[in-house]
Backbone as CSV, one residue per row, in Angstrom:
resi,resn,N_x,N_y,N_z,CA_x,CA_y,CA_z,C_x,C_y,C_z
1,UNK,106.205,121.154,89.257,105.978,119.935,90.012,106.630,118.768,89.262
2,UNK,107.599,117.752,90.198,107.980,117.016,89.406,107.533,115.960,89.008
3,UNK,107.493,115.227,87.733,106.485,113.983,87.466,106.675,112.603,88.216
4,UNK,104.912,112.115,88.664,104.897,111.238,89.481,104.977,109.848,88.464
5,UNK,105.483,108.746,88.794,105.138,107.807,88.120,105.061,106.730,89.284
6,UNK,103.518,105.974,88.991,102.854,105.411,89.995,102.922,103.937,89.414
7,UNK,103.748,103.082,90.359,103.430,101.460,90.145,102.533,101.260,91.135
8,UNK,101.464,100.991,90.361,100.104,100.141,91.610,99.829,98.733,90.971
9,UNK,99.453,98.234,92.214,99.633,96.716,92.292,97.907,96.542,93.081
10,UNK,97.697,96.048,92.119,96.200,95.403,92.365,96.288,93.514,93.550
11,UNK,96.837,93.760,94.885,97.043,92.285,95.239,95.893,90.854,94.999
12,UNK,95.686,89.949,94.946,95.191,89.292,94.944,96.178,87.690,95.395
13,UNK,95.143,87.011,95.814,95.623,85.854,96.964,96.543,84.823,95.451
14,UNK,96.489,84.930,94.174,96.688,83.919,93.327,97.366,84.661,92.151
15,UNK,97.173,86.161,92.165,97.410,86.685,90.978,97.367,88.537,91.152
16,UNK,98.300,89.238,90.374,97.811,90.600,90.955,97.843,91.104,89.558
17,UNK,97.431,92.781,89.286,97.417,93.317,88.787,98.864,94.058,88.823
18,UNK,99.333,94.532,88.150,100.299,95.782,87.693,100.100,96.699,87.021
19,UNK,100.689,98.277,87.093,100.220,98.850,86.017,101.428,100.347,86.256
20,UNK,102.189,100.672,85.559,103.162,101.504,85.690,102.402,103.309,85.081
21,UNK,101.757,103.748,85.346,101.011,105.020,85.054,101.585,106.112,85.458
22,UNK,101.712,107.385,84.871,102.479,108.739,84.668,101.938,109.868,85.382
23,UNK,102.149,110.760,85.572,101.396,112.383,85.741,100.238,112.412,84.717
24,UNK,100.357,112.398,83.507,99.243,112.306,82.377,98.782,111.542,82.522
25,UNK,98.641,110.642,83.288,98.046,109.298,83.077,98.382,108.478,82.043
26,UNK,99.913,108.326,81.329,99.947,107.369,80.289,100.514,106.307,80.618
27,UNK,99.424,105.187,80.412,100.064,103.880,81.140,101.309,103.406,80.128
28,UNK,102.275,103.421,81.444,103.511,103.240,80.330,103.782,101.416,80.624
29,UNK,102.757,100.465,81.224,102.528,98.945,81.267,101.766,98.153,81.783
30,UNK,101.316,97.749,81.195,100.181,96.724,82.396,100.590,95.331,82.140
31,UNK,100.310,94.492,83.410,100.105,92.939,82.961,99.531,92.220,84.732
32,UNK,99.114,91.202,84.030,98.819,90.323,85.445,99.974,89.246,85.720
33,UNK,100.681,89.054,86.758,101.461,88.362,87.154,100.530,87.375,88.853
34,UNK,101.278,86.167,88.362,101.310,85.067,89.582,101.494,85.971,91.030
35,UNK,100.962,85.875,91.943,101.216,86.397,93.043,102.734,86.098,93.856
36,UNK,103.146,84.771,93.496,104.741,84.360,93.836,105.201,84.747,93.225
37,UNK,105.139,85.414,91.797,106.139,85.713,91.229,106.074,87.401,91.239
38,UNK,105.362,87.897,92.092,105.142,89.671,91.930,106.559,89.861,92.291
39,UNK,107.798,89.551,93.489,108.684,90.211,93.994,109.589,90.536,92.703
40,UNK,109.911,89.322,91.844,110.869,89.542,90.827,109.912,90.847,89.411
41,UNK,108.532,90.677,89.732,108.215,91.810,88.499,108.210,92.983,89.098
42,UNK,108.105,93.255,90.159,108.069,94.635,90.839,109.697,95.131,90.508
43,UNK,110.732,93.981,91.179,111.897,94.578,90.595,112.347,94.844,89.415
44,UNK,111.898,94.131,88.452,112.229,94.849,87.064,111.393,95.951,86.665
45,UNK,110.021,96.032,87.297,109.588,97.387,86.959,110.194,98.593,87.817
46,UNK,111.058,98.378,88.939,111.074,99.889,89.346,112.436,99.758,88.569
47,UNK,113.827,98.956,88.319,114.657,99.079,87.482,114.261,99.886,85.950
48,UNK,113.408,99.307,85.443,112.657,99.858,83.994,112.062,101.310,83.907
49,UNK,111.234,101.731,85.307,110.990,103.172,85.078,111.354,103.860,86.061
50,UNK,111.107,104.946,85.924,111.706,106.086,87.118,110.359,106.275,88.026
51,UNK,109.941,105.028,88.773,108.892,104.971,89.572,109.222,105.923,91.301
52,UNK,108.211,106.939,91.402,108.226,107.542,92.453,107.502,107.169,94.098
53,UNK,106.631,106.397,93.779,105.556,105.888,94.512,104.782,104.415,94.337
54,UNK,104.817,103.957,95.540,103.876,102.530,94.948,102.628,102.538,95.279
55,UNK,101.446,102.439,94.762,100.499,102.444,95.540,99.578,100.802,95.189
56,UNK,98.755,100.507,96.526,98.990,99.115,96.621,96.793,98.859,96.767
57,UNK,96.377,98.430,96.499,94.667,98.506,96.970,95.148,97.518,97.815
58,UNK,94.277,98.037,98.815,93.661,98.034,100.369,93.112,96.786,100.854
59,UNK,92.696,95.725,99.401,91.459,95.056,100.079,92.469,93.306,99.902
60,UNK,91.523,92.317,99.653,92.756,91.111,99.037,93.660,90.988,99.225
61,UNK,94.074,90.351,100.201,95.628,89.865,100.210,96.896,90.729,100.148
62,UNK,95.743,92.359,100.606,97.272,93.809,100.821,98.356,93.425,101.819
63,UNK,97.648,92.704,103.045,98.860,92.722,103.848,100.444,92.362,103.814
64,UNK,99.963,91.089,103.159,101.326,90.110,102.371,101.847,90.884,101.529
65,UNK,101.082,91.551,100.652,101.663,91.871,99.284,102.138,93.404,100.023
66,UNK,101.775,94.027,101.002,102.063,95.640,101.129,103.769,95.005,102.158
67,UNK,103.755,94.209,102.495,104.808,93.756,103.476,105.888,93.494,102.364
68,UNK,105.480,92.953,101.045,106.642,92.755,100.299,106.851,93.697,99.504
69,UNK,106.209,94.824,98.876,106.261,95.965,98.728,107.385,96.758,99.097
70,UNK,107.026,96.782,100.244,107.616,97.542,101.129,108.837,97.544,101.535
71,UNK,109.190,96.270,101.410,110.816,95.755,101.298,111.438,95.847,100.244
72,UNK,110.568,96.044,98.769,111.098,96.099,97.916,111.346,97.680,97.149
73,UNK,111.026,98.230,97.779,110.366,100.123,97.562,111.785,101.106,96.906
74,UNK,112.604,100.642,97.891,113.673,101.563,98.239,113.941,102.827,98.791
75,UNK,112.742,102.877,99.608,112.455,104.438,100.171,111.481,104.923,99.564
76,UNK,111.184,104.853,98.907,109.831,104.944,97.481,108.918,104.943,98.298
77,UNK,107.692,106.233,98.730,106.170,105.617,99.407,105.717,104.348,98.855
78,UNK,104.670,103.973,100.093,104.174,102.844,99.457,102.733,103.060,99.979
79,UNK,101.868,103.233,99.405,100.188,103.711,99.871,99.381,103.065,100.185
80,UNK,98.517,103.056,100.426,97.246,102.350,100.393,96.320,103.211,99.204
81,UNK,95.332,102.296,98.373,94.120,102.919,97.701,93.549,102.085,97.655
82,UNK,92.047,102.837,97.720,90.820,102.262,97.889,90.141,101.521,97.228
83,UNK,90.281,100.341,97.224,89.686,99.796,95.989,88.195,99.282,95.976
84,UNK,87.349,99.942,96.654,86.026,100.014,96.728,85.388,100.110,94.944
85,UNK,84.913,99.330,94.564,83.924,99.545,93.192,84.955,99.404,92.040
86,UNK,86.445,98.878,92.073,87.404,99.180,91.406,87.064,97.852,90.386
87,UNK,87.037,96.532,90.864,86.294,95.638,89.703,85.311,95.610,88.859
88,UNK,84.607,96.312,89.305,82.814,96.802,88.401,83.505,98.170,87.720
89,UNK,84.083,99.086,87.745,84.902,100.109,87.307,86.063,99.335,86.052
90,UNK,86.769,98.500,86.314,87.515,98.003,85.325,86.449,96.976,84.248
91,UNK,85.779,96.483,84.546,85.052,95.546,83.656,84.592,96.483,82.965
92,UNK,83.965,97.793,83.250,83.092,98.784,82.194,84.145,99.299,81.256
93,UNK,85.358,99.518,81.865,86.167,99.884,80.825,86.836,99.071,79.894
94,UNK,86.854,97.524,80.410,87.073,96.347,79.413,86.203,96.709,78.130
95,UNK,85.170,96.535,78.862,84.210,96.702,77.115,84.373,98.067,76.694
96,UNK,84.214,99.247,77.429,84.908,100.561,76.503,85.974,100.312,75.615
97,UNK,86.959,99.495,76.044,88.404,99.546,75.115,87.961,98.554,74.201
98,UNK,87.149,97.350,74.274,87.012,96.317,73.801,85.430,95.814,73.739
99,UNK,84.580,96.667,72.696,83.445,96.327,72.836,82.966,95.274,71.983
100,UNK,82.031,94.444,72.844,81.583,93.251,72.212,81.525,93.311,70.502
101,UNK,81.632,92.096,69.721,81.574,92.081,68.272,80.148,91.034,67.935
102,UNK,79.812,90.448,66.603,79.074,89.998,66.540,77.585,89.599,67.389
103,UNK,77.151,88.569,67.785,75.984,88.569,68.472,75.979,89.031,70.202
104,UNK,77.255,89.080,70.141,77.421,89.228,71.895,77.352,90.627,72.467
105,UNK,76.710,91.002,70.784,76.579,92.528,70.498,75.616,93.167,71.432
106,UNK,74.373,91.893,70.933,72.899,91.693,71.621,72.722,91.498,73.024
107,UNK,73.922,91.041,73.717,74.041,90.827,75.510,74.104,91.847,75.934
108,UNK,73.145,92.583,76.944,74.030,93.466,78.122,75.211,93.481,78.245
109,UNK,75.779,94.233,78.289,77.289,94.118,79.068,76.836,93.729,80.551
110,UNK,75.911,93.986,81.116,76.020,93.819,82.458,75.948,92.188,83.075
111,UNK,75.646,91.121,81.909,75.256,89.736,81.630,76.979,89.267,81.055
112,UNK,77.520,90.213,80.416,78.926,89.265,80.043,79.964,89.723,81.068
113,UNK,80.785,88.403,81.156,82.457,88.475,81.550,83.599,88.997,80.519
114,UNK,84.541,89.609,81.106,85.364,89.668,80.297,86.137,88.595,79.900
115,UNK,86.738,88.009,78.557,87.369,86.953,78.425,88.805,86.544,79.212
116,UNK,89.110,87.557,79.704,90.511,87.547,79.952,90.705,88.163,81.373
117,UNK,91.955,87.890,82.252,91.692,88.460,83.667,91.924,89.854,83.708
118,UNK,90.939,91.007,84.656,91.595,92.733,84.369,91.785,92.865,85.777
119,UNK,92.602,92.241,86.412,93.360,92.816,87.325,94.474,93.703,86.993
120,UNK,94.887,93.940,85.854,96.010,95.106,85.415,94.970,96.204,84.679
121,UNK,93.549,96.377,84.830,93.063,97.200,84.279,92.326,97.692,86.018
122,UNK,92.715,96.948,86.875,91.708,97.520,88.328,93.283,97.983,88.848
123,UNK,94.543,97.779,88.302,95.626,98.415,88.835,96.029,99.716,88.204
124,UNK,95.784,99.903,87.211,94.982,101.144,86.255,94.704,102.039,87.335
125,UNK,93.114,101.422,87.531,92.642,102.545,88.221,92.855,102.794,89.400
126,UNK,93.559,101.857,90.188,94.030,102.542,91.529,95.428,103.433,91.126
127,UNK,96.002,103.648,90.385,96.907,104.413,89.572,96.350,105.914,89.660
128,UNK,95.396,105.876,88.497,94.852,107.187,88.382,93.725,107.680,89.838
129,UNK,93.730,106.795,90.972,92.953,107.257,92.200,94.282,107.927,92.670
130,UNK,95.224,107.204,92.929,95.982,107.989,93.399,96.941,109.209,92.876
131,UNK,96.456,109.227,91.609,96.805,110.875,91.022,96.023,111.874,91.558
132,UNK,94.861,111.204,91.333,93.777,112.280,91.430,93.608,112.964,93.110
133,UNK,94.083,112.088,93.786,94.597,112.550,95.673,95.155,113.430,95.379
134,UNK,95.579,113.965,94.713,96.762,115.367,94.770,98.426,114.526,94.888
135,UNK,98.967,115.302,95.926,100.323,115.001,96.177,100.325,113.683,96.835
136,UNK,101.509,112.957,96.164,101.693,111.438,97.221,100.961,111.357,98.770
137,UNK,100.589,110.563,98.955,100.051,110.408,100.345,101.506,109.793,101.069
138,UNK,101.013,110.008,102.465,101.772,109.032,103.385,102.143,107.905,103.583
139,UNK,103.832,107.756,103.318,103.581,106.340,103.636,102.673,105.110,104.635
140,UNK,102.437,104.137,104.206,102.056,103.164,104.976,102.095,102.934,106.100
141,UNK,102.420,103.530,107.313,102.381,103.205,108.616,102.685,101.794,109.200
């Protein structure tokens, strides 16, 4: 089977997620970019890797962002994934990778924010959702 490499794009109305993820799941980039400026980072990421598939969450501001996608693909699927529970899912893994230090030791996690935005950690996981589908889904309709 040949290896998938999945750019998913977490949309949001101000800001999105990115995240360039493998067959193994090794994220080979993440970052959050301006929502005006996604067209020019999408193109240097599919220039940069040998991206097979885009997959895009479903919810926030997909339409715009799956419309420019889609123009920008090159024949490349472009998916939908579900991004049901995908923010409460990335925040738990914020503090997995990055667990509180000193007194903030003593907070719930369920009481703190993360310091920083993880929309490239909720593009993560629509990454590895759409590994875990099996074979590429259908394009976008």
């Amino acid at each position: 089977m040949p290896e998938r490499v999945i750019l998913a794009v977490d949309p949001g109305s101000h800001k999105c997620g990115v995240a360039v993820v493998d067959s193994s799941r090794r994220v080979r980039m993440r970052g959050v970019v301006e929502t005006e400026r996604l067209g020019d980072r999408i193109r240097e990421l599919l220039e940069a890797h040998a991206v097979t598939e885009i997959a895009v969450g479903d919810r926030t501001a997909s339409r715009r962002v799956r419309a420019q996608l889609s123009a920008l693909a090159g024949g490349r699927p472009v998916v939908p994934v579900d991004e049901h529970l995908s923010t409460l899912e990335a925040r738990q893994r914020y503090f997995q990778e990055n667990p509180p230090r000193g007194l903030r030791r003593l907070i719930p996690l369920g009481l703190q924010v993360p310091p920083c935005p993880i929309d490239d950690l909720v593009a993560v996981l629509l990454a590895e959702r759409c590994l875990a589908a099996g074979e590429p889904a259908q394009n976008w309709g």
